[in-house]
């Protein structure tokens, strides 16, 4: 469901599916939480390059991971968000707490 890598204490999550919806969110949530428990992670960077659609359960996955890392002083950022998904970020208010960037380098320089 996801591919991940670690760049220092930044966890980079790339979704392998084109949709982040109720069909896959439980599995995605569990995979990410297992990584958070086993690796030294401060920040999470979600790469949305493959995501074409996200529903409210996808919002829940992102917000839930935000709560986990922000309570430890970390940040959550997203990159490669298409216009449709960006609209969901804007309408849900997630854009106020989660940084939306065009490139990975912009995220790293903001952390």
XYZ file of N, CA, C and O in Angstrom:
444
model
N 0.809 -1.210 0.000
C 0.000 0.000 0.000
C 0.848 1.269 0.000
O 0.464 2.256 -0.573
N 1.996 1.180 0.714
C 2.899 2.331 0.756
C 4.331 1.859 0.545
O 4.656 0.692 0.750
N 5.159 2.793 0.124
C 6.611 2.629 0.163
C 7.099 3.716 1.097
O 6.538 4.809 1.132
N 8.139 3.412 1.857
C 8.659 4.456 2.732
C 10.170 4.459 2.713
O 10.816 3.484 2.362
N 10.702 5.615 3.079
C 12.133 5.748 3.271
C 12.353 6.725 4.419
O 11.454 7.485 4.786
N 13.535 6.668 4.982
C 13.906 7.582 6.055
C 15.068 8.437 5.588
O 16.049 7.924 5.057
N 14.913 9.739 5.749
C 15.978 10.690 5.463
C 16.236 11.409 6.776
O 15.482 12.287 7.155
N 17.257 10.966 7.475
C 17.522 11.398 8.842
C 16.286 11.053 9.671
O 15.939 9.890 9.747
N 15.610 12.025 10.261
C 14.425 11.697 11.065
C 13.129 12.029 10.339
O 12.073 12.149 10.939
N 13.222 12.166 9.002
C 12.043 12.423 8.177
C 11.560 11.113 7.554
O 12.306 10.459 6.829
N 10.322 10.754 7.847
C 9.711 9.580 7.247
C 8.990 10.025 5.982
O 8.112 10.883 6.036
N 9.379 9.457 4.845
C 8.777 9.809 3.566
C 7.876 8.654 3.153
O 8.331 7.523 2.993
N 6.581 8.952 3.018
C 5.578 7.954 2.667
C 5.110 8.205 1.241
O 4.642 9.296 0.924
N 5.246 7.197 0.396
C 4.725 7.279 -0.964
C 3.588 6.267 -1.083
O 3.767 5.085 -0.797
N 2.434 6.745 -1.467
C 1.276 5.869 -1.630
C 1.386 5.132 -2.956
O 1.679 5.726 -3.984
N 1.119 3.823 -2.938
C 1.210 3.025 -4.158
C -0.138 2.959 -4.880
O -0.203 2.627 -6.045
N -1.201 3.296 -4.177
C -2.540 3.288 -4.749
C -2.841 4.656 -5.365
O -2.169 5.640 -5.069
N -3.870 4.723 -6.190
C -4.288 6.013 -6.742
C -5.373 6.667 -5.889
O -5.736 7.806 -6.125
N -5.888 5.914 -4.896
C -6.929 6.453 -4.031
C -6.566 6.214 -2.573
O -6.104 5.131 -2.213
N -6.776 7.229 -1.753
C -6.607 7.096 -0.310
C -8.021 7.181 0.270
O -8.516 8.246 0.599
N -8.675 6.011 0.294
C -10.075 5.984 0.707
C -10.327 4.846 1.689
O -9.396 4.154 2.105
N -11.585 4.660 2.042
C -11.942 3.698 3.084
C -11.547 2.259 2.751
O -11.484 1.430 3.643
N -11.245 1.966 1.517
C -10.841 0.612 1.145
C -9.438 0.265 1.649
O -9.145 -0.904 1.876
N -8.583 1.260 1.795
C -7.184 0.961 2.154
C -6.695 1.670 3.410
O -5.597 1.389 3.876
N -7.476 2.568 3.980
C -6.932 3.403 5.060
C -6.547 2.616 6.309
O -5.571 2.970 6.958
N -7.275 1.573 6.656
C -6.896 0.810 7.853
C -5.514 0.200 7.689
O -4.682 0.261 8.592
N -5.255 -0.378 6.528
C -3.952 -0.988 6.269
C -2.843 0.067 6.235
O -1.771 -0.124 6.807
N -3.106 1.186 5.568
C -2.124 2.270 5.485
C -1.820 2.808 6.885
O -0.660 2.998 7.257
N -2.858 3.040 7.672
C -2.692 3.553 9.038
C -1.822 2.605 9.865
O -0.886 3.029 10.535
N -2.115 1.303 9.791
C -1.345 0.321 10.555
C 0.112 0.282 10.106
O 1.019 0.216 10.942
N 0.347 0.327 8.794
C 1.724 0.310 8.284
C 2.513 1.517 8.796
O 3.644 1.371 9.264
N 1.908 2.692 8.716
C 2.603 3.908 9.151
C 2.836 3.878 10.662
O 3.932 4.197 11.131
N 1.836 3.471 11.433
C 1.990 3.427 12.886
C 3.070 2.432 13.309
O 3.818 2.684 14.260
N 3.185 1.310 12.608
C 4.255 0.354 12.910
C 5.623 0.971 12.655
O 6.562 0.757 13.427
N 5.747 1.732 11.583
C 7.016 2.410 11.288
C 7.316 3.431 12.385
O 8.445 3.510 12.880
N 6.297 4.210 12.784
C 6.500 5.232 13.815
C 6.951 4.622 15.136
O 7.726 5.228 15.873
N 6.478 3.420 15.439
C 6.864 2.769 16.692
C 8.268 2.169 16.633
O 8.933 2.045 17.652
N 8.724 1.809 15.429
C 9.988 1.086 15.332
C 11.167 1.904 14.828
O 12.303 1.445 14.883
N 10.929 3.097 14.333
C 11.998 3.918 13.755
C 12.051 5.281 14.453
O 11.042 5.762 14.950
N 13.220 5.915 14.427
C 13.354 7.255 15.040
C 12.838 8.349 14.088
O 13.593 8.914 13.314
N 11.540 8.616 14.133
C 10.904 9.555 13.211
C 10.488 10.816 13.948
O 9.903 10.746 15.023
N 10.807 11.971 13.367
C 10.320 13.240 13.899
C 9.238 13.832 12.998
O 8.196 14.260 13.462
N 9.500 13.869 11.685
C 8.586 14.480 10.720
C 8.099 13.443 9.722
O 8.805 12.485 9.425
N 6.893 13.680 9.184
C 6.363 12.817 8.132
C 6.127 13.660 6.882
O 5.555 14.748 6.955
N 6.581 13.121 5.763
C 6.354 13.750 4.466
C 5.547 12.753 3.630
O 6.011 11.643 3.370
N 4.339 13.148 3.262
C 3.489 12.317 2.419
C 3.660 12.752 0.971
O 3.458 13.917 0.649
N 4.024 11.797 0.118
C 4.148 12.069 -1.312
C 2.859 11.606 -1.994
O 2.569 10.419 -2.055
N 2.100 12.561 -2.515
C 0.796 12.291 -3.110
C 0.851 12.132 -4.623
O -0.184 12.207 -5.276
N 2.037 11.883 -5.194
C 2.133 11.883 -6.654
C 1.225 10.847 -7.316
O 0.781 11.063 -8.441
N 0.914 9.744 -6.658
C 0.050 8.723 -7.248
C -1.429 8.900 -6.889
O -2.291 8.277 -7.507
N -1.724 9.711 -5.878
C -3.094 9.839 -5.370
C -3.916 10.771 -6.257
O -3.566 11.925 -6.459
N -5.023 10.242 -6.742
C -5.945 11.033 -7.565
C -7.225 11.371 -6.805
O -7.950 12.280 -7.163
N -7.499 10.619 -5.705
C -8.719 10.819 -4.927
C -8.447 10.507 -3.463
O -7.709 9.578 -3.144
N -9.055 11.294 -2.583
C -8.967 11.040 -1.146
C -10.326 11.355 -0.532
O -10.918 12.386 -0.837
N -10.815 10.457 0.333
C -12.082 10.721 1.015
C -11.824 11.040 2.490
O -10.675 11.220 2.904
N -12.888 11.095 3.281
C -12.749 11.506 4.682
C -11.904 10.525 5.493
O -11.233 10.930 6.443
N -11.895 9.253 5.139
C -11.046 8.318 5.871
C -9.567 8.585 5.578
O -8.713 8.406 6.446
N -9.265 9.058 4.372
C -7.891 9.471 4.051
C -7.486 10.686 4.858
O -6.355 10.773 5.349
N -8.417 11.629 5.012
C -8.175 12.792 5.865
C -7.852 12.319 7.279
O -6.918 12.805 7.915
N -8.606 11.336 7.754
C -8.374 10.797 9.099
C -6.984 10.216 9.272
O -6.352 10.392 10.317
N -6.484 9.529 8.255
C -5.131 8.963 8.319
C -4.101 10.083 8.455
O -3.201 10.026 9.299
N -4.235 11.111 7.641
C -3.266 12.213 7.662
C -3.339 12.958 9.000
O -2.309 13.199 9.637
N -4.542 13.295 9.451
C -4.706 14.029 10.712
C -4.229 13.194 11.898
O -3.585 13.715 12.810
N -4.529 11.910 11.895
C -4.083 11.038 12.985
C -2.571 10.981 13.106
O -2.014 11.036 14.208
N -1.875 10.901 11.968
C -0.408 10.873 12.004
C 0.114 12.257 12.392
O 1.128 12.372 13.067
N -0.581 13.313 11.974
C -0.214 14.670 12.391
C -0.255 14.773 13.914
O 0.674 15.304 14.541
N -1.314 14.270 14.524
C -1.443 14.342 15.991
C -0.301 13.597 16.674
O 0.225 14.061 17.680
N 0.069 12.451 16.124
C 1.154 11.658 16.721
C 2.491 12.403 16.689
O 3.174 12.480 17.693
N 2.869 12.941 15.521
C 4.192 13.566 15.438
C 4.209 14.983 16.005
O 5.226 15.405 16.553
N 3.109 15.711 15.898
C 3.114 17.087 16.417
C 3.183 17.102 17.940
O 3.740 18.024 18.523
N 2.659 16.055 18.581
C 2.744 15.994 20.039
C 4.185 15.812 20.510
O 4.509 16.071 21.665
N 5.067 15.381 19.595
C 6.490 15.211 19.887
C 7.332 16.316 19.257
O 8.549 16.201 19.171
N 6.678 17.371 18.767
C 7.403 18.490 18.176
C 7.700 18.348 16.696
O 8.437 19.151 16.127
N 7.128 17.341 16.050
C 7.369 17.113 14.631
C 6.339 17.803 13.753
O 5.371 18.401 14.237
N 6.574 17.708 12.449
C 5.684 18.322 11.464
C 5.254 17.285 10.436
O 5.957 16.316 10.195
N 4.110 17.568 9.813
C 3.645 16.758 8.685
C 3.556 17.679 7.477
O 3.032 18.792 7.573
N 4.077 17.196 6.354
C 4.050 17.954 5.112
C 3.607 17.036 3.988
O 3.739 15.814 4.095
N 3.101 17.642 2.914
C 2.731 16.871 1.727
C 3.367 17.500 0.499
O 3.620 18.703 0.462
N 3.612 16.650 -0.488
C 4.226 17.095 -1.734
C 3.511 16.404 -2.894
O 2.917 15.336 -2.712
N 3.553 17.020 -4.066
C 2.963 16.457 -5.288
C 1.455 16.253 -5.174
O 0.925 15.214 -5.560
N 0.757 17.254 -4.655
C -0.691 17.180 -4.482
C -1.371 17.751 -5.733
O -1.077 18.874 -6.134
N -2.286 16.976 -6.322
C -2.995 17.488 -7.495
C -4.101 18.459 -7.060
O -4.407 18.588 -5.873
N -4.704 19.143 -8.010
C -5.688 20.187 -7.705
C -6.901 19.634 -6.967
O -7.424 20.277 -6.042
N -7.340 18.443 -7.327
C -8.516 17.844 -6.676
C -8.247 17.547 -5.197
O -9.071 17.844 -4.341
N -7.101 16.950 -4.916
C -6.754 16.622 -3.532
C -6.434 17.899 -2.752
O -6.793 18.020 -1.580
N -5.807 18.876 -3.405
C -5.531 20.146 -2.724
C -6.827 20.810 -2.278
O -6.905 21.388 -1.190
N -7.847 20.705 -3.090
C -9.150 21.272 -2.724
C -9.688 20.611 -1.453
O -10.261 21.279 -0.590
N -9.479 19.303 -1.314
C -9.896 18.597 -0.100
C -9.111 19.118 1.101
O -9.678 19.335 2.172
N -7.803 19.336 0.931
C -6.995 19.914 2.001
C -7.528 21.289 2.396
O -7.637 21.608 3.566
N -7.863 22.104 1.394
C -8.359 23.459 1.656
C -9.724 23.436 2.341
O -9.944 24.136 3.324
N -10.656 22.641 1.818
C -12.007 22.594 2.373
C -12.043 22.013 3.783
O -12.851 22.433 4.612
N -11.160 21.047 4.052
C -11.140 20.410 5.377
C -10.383 21.245 6.410
O -10.466 20.972 7.601
N -9.626 22.236 5.949
C -8.818 23.044 6.852
C -7.461 22.433 7.161
O -6.673 23.004 7.926
N -7.148 21.279 6.576
C -5.850 20.642 6.836
C -4.696 21.508 6.360
O -3.600 21.432 6.896
N -4.943 22.355 5.355
C -3.881 23.218 4.829
C -3.392 24.221 5.864
O -2.330 24.813 5.695
N -4.141 24.408 6.948
C -3.720 25.331 8.005
C -2.696 24.701 8.959
O -1.948 25.411 9.619
N -2.676 23.373 9.029
C -1.766 22.702 9.962
C -0.735 21.819 9.268
O 0.252 21.422 9.882
N -0.954 21.523 7.993
C -0.058 20.651 7.239
C 0.472 21.427 6.041
O -0.302 21.955 5.240
N 1.780 21.503 5.942
C 2.397 22.246 4.845
C 2.243 21.523 3.514
O 2.456 20.318 3.433
N 1.861 22.269 2.493
C 1.730 21.727 1.143
C 2.840 22.342 0.292
O 2.926 23.567 0.180
N 3.674 21.488 -0.287
C 4.851 21.953 -1.011
C 4.903 21.351 -2.407
O 4.325 20.303 -2.672
N 5.659 22.019 -3.275
C 5.833 21.540 -4.644
C 6.986 20.555 -4.760
O 6.966 19.675 -5.614
N 8.014 20.709 -3.913
C 9.177 19.826 -4.010
C 9.609 19.353 -2.624
O 9.360 20.008 -1.607
N 10.293 18.228 -2.627
C 10.844 17.673 -1.392
C 11.861 18.645 -0.786
O 11.906 18.833 0.428
N 12.646 19.287 -1.625
C 13.661 20.226 -1.142
C 13.037 21.405 -0.380
O 13.600 21.850 0.625
N 11.885 21.885 -0.846
C 11.186 22.961 -0.139
C 10.766 22.502 1.257
O 10.857 23.265 2.217
N 10.315 21.269 1.350
C 9.904 20.747 2.666
C 11.109 20.697 3.599
O 11.044 21.188 4.720
N 12.195 20.108 3.141
C 13.373 19.939 3.994
C 13.886 21.294 4.477
O 14.252 21.444 5.647
N 13.878 22.292 3.615
C 14.372 23.604 4.029
C 13.427 24.290 5.015
O 13.835 25.201 5.734
N 12.163 23.830 5.087
C 11.205 24.443 6.012
C 11.203 23.777 7.393
O 10.600 24.291 8.330
N 11.826 22.613 7.502
C 11.780 21.859 8.769
C 12.806 22.334 9.773
O 13.784 22.874 9.518
